[in-house]
XYZ file of C-alpha atoms in Angstrom:
322
model
C 71.550 91.532 134.333
C 74.442 89.258 133.389
C 74.002 85.755 131.995
C 77.018 83.490 132.387
C 77.089 80.338 130.270
C 79.346 77.466 131.248
C 80.517 74.316 129.554
C 82.148 72.556 132.501
C 80.538 71.522 135.772
C 83.565 72.832 137.667
C 82.667 76.383 136.609
C 79.051 76.314 137.762
C 79.900 78.319 140.873
C 81.255 81.111 138.720
C 77.861 81.406 137.074
C 76.070 81.961 140.367
C 78.795 84.291 141.605
C 78.724 86.689 138.694
C 74.952 86.816 138.569
C 74.782 87.577 142.267
C 77.436 90.285 142.214
C 76.416 92.037 139.023
C 72.642 92.277 139.330
C 72.807 95.914 140.518
C 75.301 97.033 137.866
C 74.496 98.405 134.440
C 76.500 97.424 131.382
C 76.346 99.130 128.009
C 78.212 97.741 125.034
C 79.138 100.348 122.443
C 80.874 99.804 119.118
C 84.129 101.785 119.159
C 83.498 103.262 115.710
C 80.119 104.622 116.795
C 81.594 106.103 119.960
C 84.393 107.861 118.075
C 82.056 109.186 115.404
C 79.670 110.499 118.069
C 82.467 112.364 119.825
C 83.926 113.671 116.558
C 80.545 115.008 115.443
C 80.630 117.479 118.347
C 83.759 119.173 116.968
C 84.245 121.586 114.056
C 84.798 119.861 110.702
C 88.500 120.746 110.504
C 89.315 119.993 114.146
C 90.511 116.436 113.472
C 93.190 115.375 111.032
C 92.952 111.630 110.377
C 95.652 109.195 109.180
C 98.372 111.302 110.781
C 100.576 108.907 112.728
C 103.252 110.517 114.866
C 106.826 109.751 113.830
C 108.886 111.881 116.213
C 108.475 114.335 119.066
C 110.957 116.831 120.510
C 110.969 119.986 122.629
C 112.055 123.298 121.080
C 114.201 125.956 122.753
C 111.115 128.170 123.067
C 109.416 125.560 125.244
C 106.953 124.379 122.629
C 106.744 120.795 121.409
C 107.596 119.885 117.835
C 105.670 116.974 116.305
C 106.718 115.279 113.082
C 104.197 113.029 111.310
C 105.025 110.064 109.095
C 104.095 112.089 106.016
C 106.748 114.682 106.897
C 104.368 117.303 108.271
C 105.816 119.267 111.203
C 103.595 120.832 113.849
C 104.457 123.111 116.737
C 102.186 122.604 119.755
C 101.761 124.503 123.001
C 100.069 121.509 124.675
C 100.333 117.861 123.597
C 97.856 115.244 124.814
C 99.262 111.833 123.920
C 96.430 109.365 123.438
C 98.142 107.277 120.774
C 97.542 103.818 122.216
C 99.604 101.081 123.827
C 102.586 101.619 121.506
C 102.525 105.353 122.164
C 105.341 107.362 120.602
C 104.665 110.109 123.134
C 104.965 107.688 126.072
C 108.242 106.315 124.732
C 109.595 109.873 124.408
C 108.586 110.518 128.019
C 110.584 107.499 129.213
C 107.869 104.918 129.750
C 108.688 101.242 129.289
C 107.013 99.096 126.666
C 103.794 97.416 127.873
C 104.430 93.887 129.177
C 102.857 90.766 127.672
C 100.726 88.999 130.318
C 100.704 85.472 128.906
C 97.469 85.306 126.952
C 96.056 86.517 123.648
C 92.568 87.289 122.429
C 90.559 86.862 119.274
C 87.854 89.504 118.856
C 85.211 90.146 116.275
C 81.847 91.697 115.501
C 79.138 89.345 114.304
C 76.699 90.942 111.844
C 73.050 89.914 111.474
C 71.488 92.003 108.669
C 67.974 90.855 109.607
C 68.503 91.439 113.319
C 70.532 89.572 115.951
C 68.569 87.149 118.195
C 70.229 87.755 121.569
C 68.974 89.520 124.689
C 70.967 92.483 126.057
C 73.087 90.348 128.354
C 76.755 89.511 128.675
C 77.321 85.784 128.045
C 80.444 84.001 129.308
C 81.846 80.510 128.872
C 84.801 79.378 131.007
C 87.122 76.466 130.323
C 90.679 75.545 131.241
C 93.074 78.146 129.908
C 90.408 79.406 127.506
C 87.368 81.617 128.015
C 84.948 83.315 125.695
C 82.072 85.743 125.765
C 79.698 87.763 123.661
C 77.343 90.700 124.080
C 75.021 92.528 121.654
C 76.146 96.041 120.756
C 73.273 97.001 118.432
C 70.121 95.465 116.892
C 72.297 93.889 114.175
C 75.768 93.423 115.749
C 77.208 91.161 118.451
C 80.684 91.596 119.897
C 82.567 88.407 120.830
C 85.966 87.454 122.214
C 88.030 84.346 122.918
C 90.925 84.647 125.368
C 93.527 81.869 125.440
C 96.851 81.113 127.077
C 99.981 81.427 124.953
C 103.626 81.296 126.045
C 104.460 84.075 123.564
C 102.522 86.695 121.593
C 103.219 84.706 118.434
C 103.481 86.061 114.886
C 101.178 88.795 113.684
C 98.433 87.287 111.513
C 96.260 89.442 109.282
C 94.644 86.806 107.036
C 91.002 86.747 108.246
C 90.494 83.185 107.005
C 93.341 81.966 109.197
C 92.159 84.035 112.154
C 88.621 82.688 111.966
C 89.847 79.112 111.637
C 92.114 79.440 114.677
C 89.348 81.015 116.747
C 86.887 78.246 115.894
C 89.431 75.539 116.738
C 89.693 76.871 120.291
C 85.946 76.573 120.968
C 84.776 73.917 118.511
C 83.062 71.851 121.232
C 81.555 74.856 123.005
C 77.961 76.190 122.786
C 76.757 76.560 119.201
C 75.639 80.155 119.836
C 79.250 81.313 119.992
C 80.230 79.373 116.876
C 77.288 80.848 114.972
C 78.321 84.383 115.915
C 81.850 83.734 114.673
C 80.408 82.357 111.448
C 78.376 85.571 111.017
C 81.468 87.748 111.521
C 82.728 89.761 108.519
C 86.393 89.181 107.779
C 87.400 92.807 108.310
C 86.268 92.806 111.957
C 88.330 89.833 113.197
C 91.593 90.526 115.030
C 94.063 88.617 117.187
C 96.073 90.582 119.726
C 98.432 89.787 122.612
C 97.180 91.223 125.913
C 99.544 93.622 127.662
C 99.628 96.088 130.535
C 101.940 98.565 132.261
C 102.113 98.920 136.029
C 102.678 102.513 137.137
C 104.783 101.945 140.236
C 105.014 105.008 142.510
C 108.411 106.747 142.526
C 109.558 104.393 139.739
C 107.379 105.069 136.707
C 107.549 108.500 135.045
C 104.693 110.902 135.851
C 101.755 111.295 133.478
C 103.019 114.667 132.287
C 106.301 116.288 131.319
C 106.045 120.033 130.953
C 103.067 120.635 128.683
C 102.961 117.064 127.357
C 100.541 114.638 129.017
C 99.327 111.070 128.471
C 95.766 109.756 128.409
C 94.229 106.276 128.188
C 96.220 103.314 126.863
C 99.187 105.542 126.088
C 99.636 106.005 129.838
C 98.010 103.038 131.580
C 97.370 100.097 129.233
C 95.495 97.384 131.097
C 94.112 93.989 130.205
C 90.396 93.875 129.275
C 89.415 91.554 132.120
C 87.467 94.254 133.969
C 86.148 95.991 130.868
C 87.648 99.270 132.094
C 90.297 100.247 129.528
C 88.169 102.496 127.338
C 86.125 103.580 130.363
C 89.250 104.838 132.123
C 90.318 106.682 128.992
C 86.993 108.540 128.979
C 87.387 109.300 132.674
C 90.887 110.628 131.962
C 89.453 112.935 129.313
C 86.823 114.344 131.668
C 89.290 114.997 134.492
C 91.921 116.455 132.155
C 89.377 118.734 130.474
C 88.280 120.051 133.844
C 91.859 120.704 134.992
C 92.804 122.446 131.734
C 89.648 124.559 131.678
C 90.394 125.874 135.170
C 94.043 126.493 134.265
C 93.304 128.400 131.072
C 91.014 130.705 133.023
C 93.913 131.447 135.370
C 96.530 131.971 132.639
C 99.011 129.837 130.689
C 101.545 129.614 133.515
C 99.254 127.230 135.403
C 98.872 124.688 132.583
C 101.793 122.536 133.749
C 100.362 122.521 137.287
C 97.014 121.427 135.869
C 98.613 118.518 134.004
C 100.432 117.417 137.145
C 97.201 117.659 139.129
C 95.466 115.484 136.536
C 98.123 112.784 136.896
C 97.968 112.936 140.690
C 94.198 112.570 140.683
C 94.028 109.738 138.154
C 96.932 107.570 139.318
C 95.195 106.227 142.481
C 92.367 104.964 140.278
C 94.145 103.543 137.236
C 97.052 101.797 139.000
C 94.893 99.545 141.240
C 92.577 98.791 138.309
C 95.536 97.701 136.191
C 96.688 95.307 138.896
C 93.178 93.992 139.536
C 92.567 93.403 135.834
C 95.834 91.467 135.601
C 94.968 89.392 138.663
C 91.459 88.574 137.454
C 92.827 87.548 134.055
C 95.386 85.224 135.633
C 92.684 83.721 137.833
C 90.332 83.039 134.949
C 93.055 81.683 132.649
C 94.244 78.867 134.918
C 94.342 75.585 133.015
C 95.231 72.965 135.629
C 92.067 71.018 136.632
C 93.020 70.866 140.304
C 93.932 74.547 140.420
C 90.694 75.448 138.632
C 88.790 73.569 141.328
C 90.582 75.577 144.024
C 89.840 78.766 142.064
C 86.128 78.064 141.904
C 85.593 76.574 145.362
C 88.077 78.427 147.574
C 89.538 81.600 146.051
C 86.366 83.021 144.519
C 84.314 82.578 147.721
C 87.037 84.407 149.653
C 86.972 87.275 147.166
C 83.251 87.664 147.638
C 83.846 88.525 151.297
C 86.069 91.454 150.300
C 83.110 93.326 148.832
C 81.362 93.887 145.506
C 83.760 92.952 142.726
C 82.272 95.525 140.418
C 82.545 98.523 142.692
C 85.342 99.761 140.441
C 82.842 100.508 137.675
C 81.294 103.334 139.678
C 82.719 106.734 138.752
C 81.194 110.097 139.561
C 81.482 112.191 136.417
C 80.714 115.697 137.558
C 79.610 118.267 134.942
C 82.443 120.034 133.139
């Protein structure tokens, strides 16, 4: 179940809408660190080399790919899976454009309650004009929160947690006290401010997901705004599909690896491209700040969208066994 909290009468319809559409959907909030540690624990101890940022990538005459790390280490790889985030060095080498800023930024943090957090396992939203916020428990002691706000430019990078917390509070000072309390309970090292970006993978215009035996996964290939909560989910889906394609190819011999990578891109593109566009559209819709336009959003546009079908159908993905 989803609980949507509002602080303006004009957004009351949004509350009813989300509760009606989402009652049959399941949401699980997972701390990224826990997810990564869980996945890493399934691998041999020496399988992962941490703190090894990629500096340069190039293809050798023998057809292998040469990777150079920032510490000077050089690695020769038969297959490269680029999952190095929105500023991917691998994606840049493959000819992809930089992700595009969408016009709003987000504060995010992880509230910590050592004696136990008091909230039910529900997603809570508050919508205003050009600003929205939400929070959801991720464990018995931690609560994830975000504040998304309009900004004409990404602005300077700020790392001082005191400044970040102050700016976040200023945006929602008159909003429900629950949100302010969570921010107050947030350790400094968990607060970040990031510009929201995406990349639209236009057919016949954007490069393919793979080049030879180099392939992209997750944000490195299809960064999308978090408005649908599908960025990390799509990355996990990518991993499942890619693993299946590679497993079948390796059984058939190394000559079929490039075909497998192309097949992965062909299968994933029809899912990730529409989701990227939908996430962008939903974000623009929810970030409107003009009172009259917000009224049209809540009383005309949203009701029309409901007639299209369940807005959360995109969260359903059949993950067949590997």
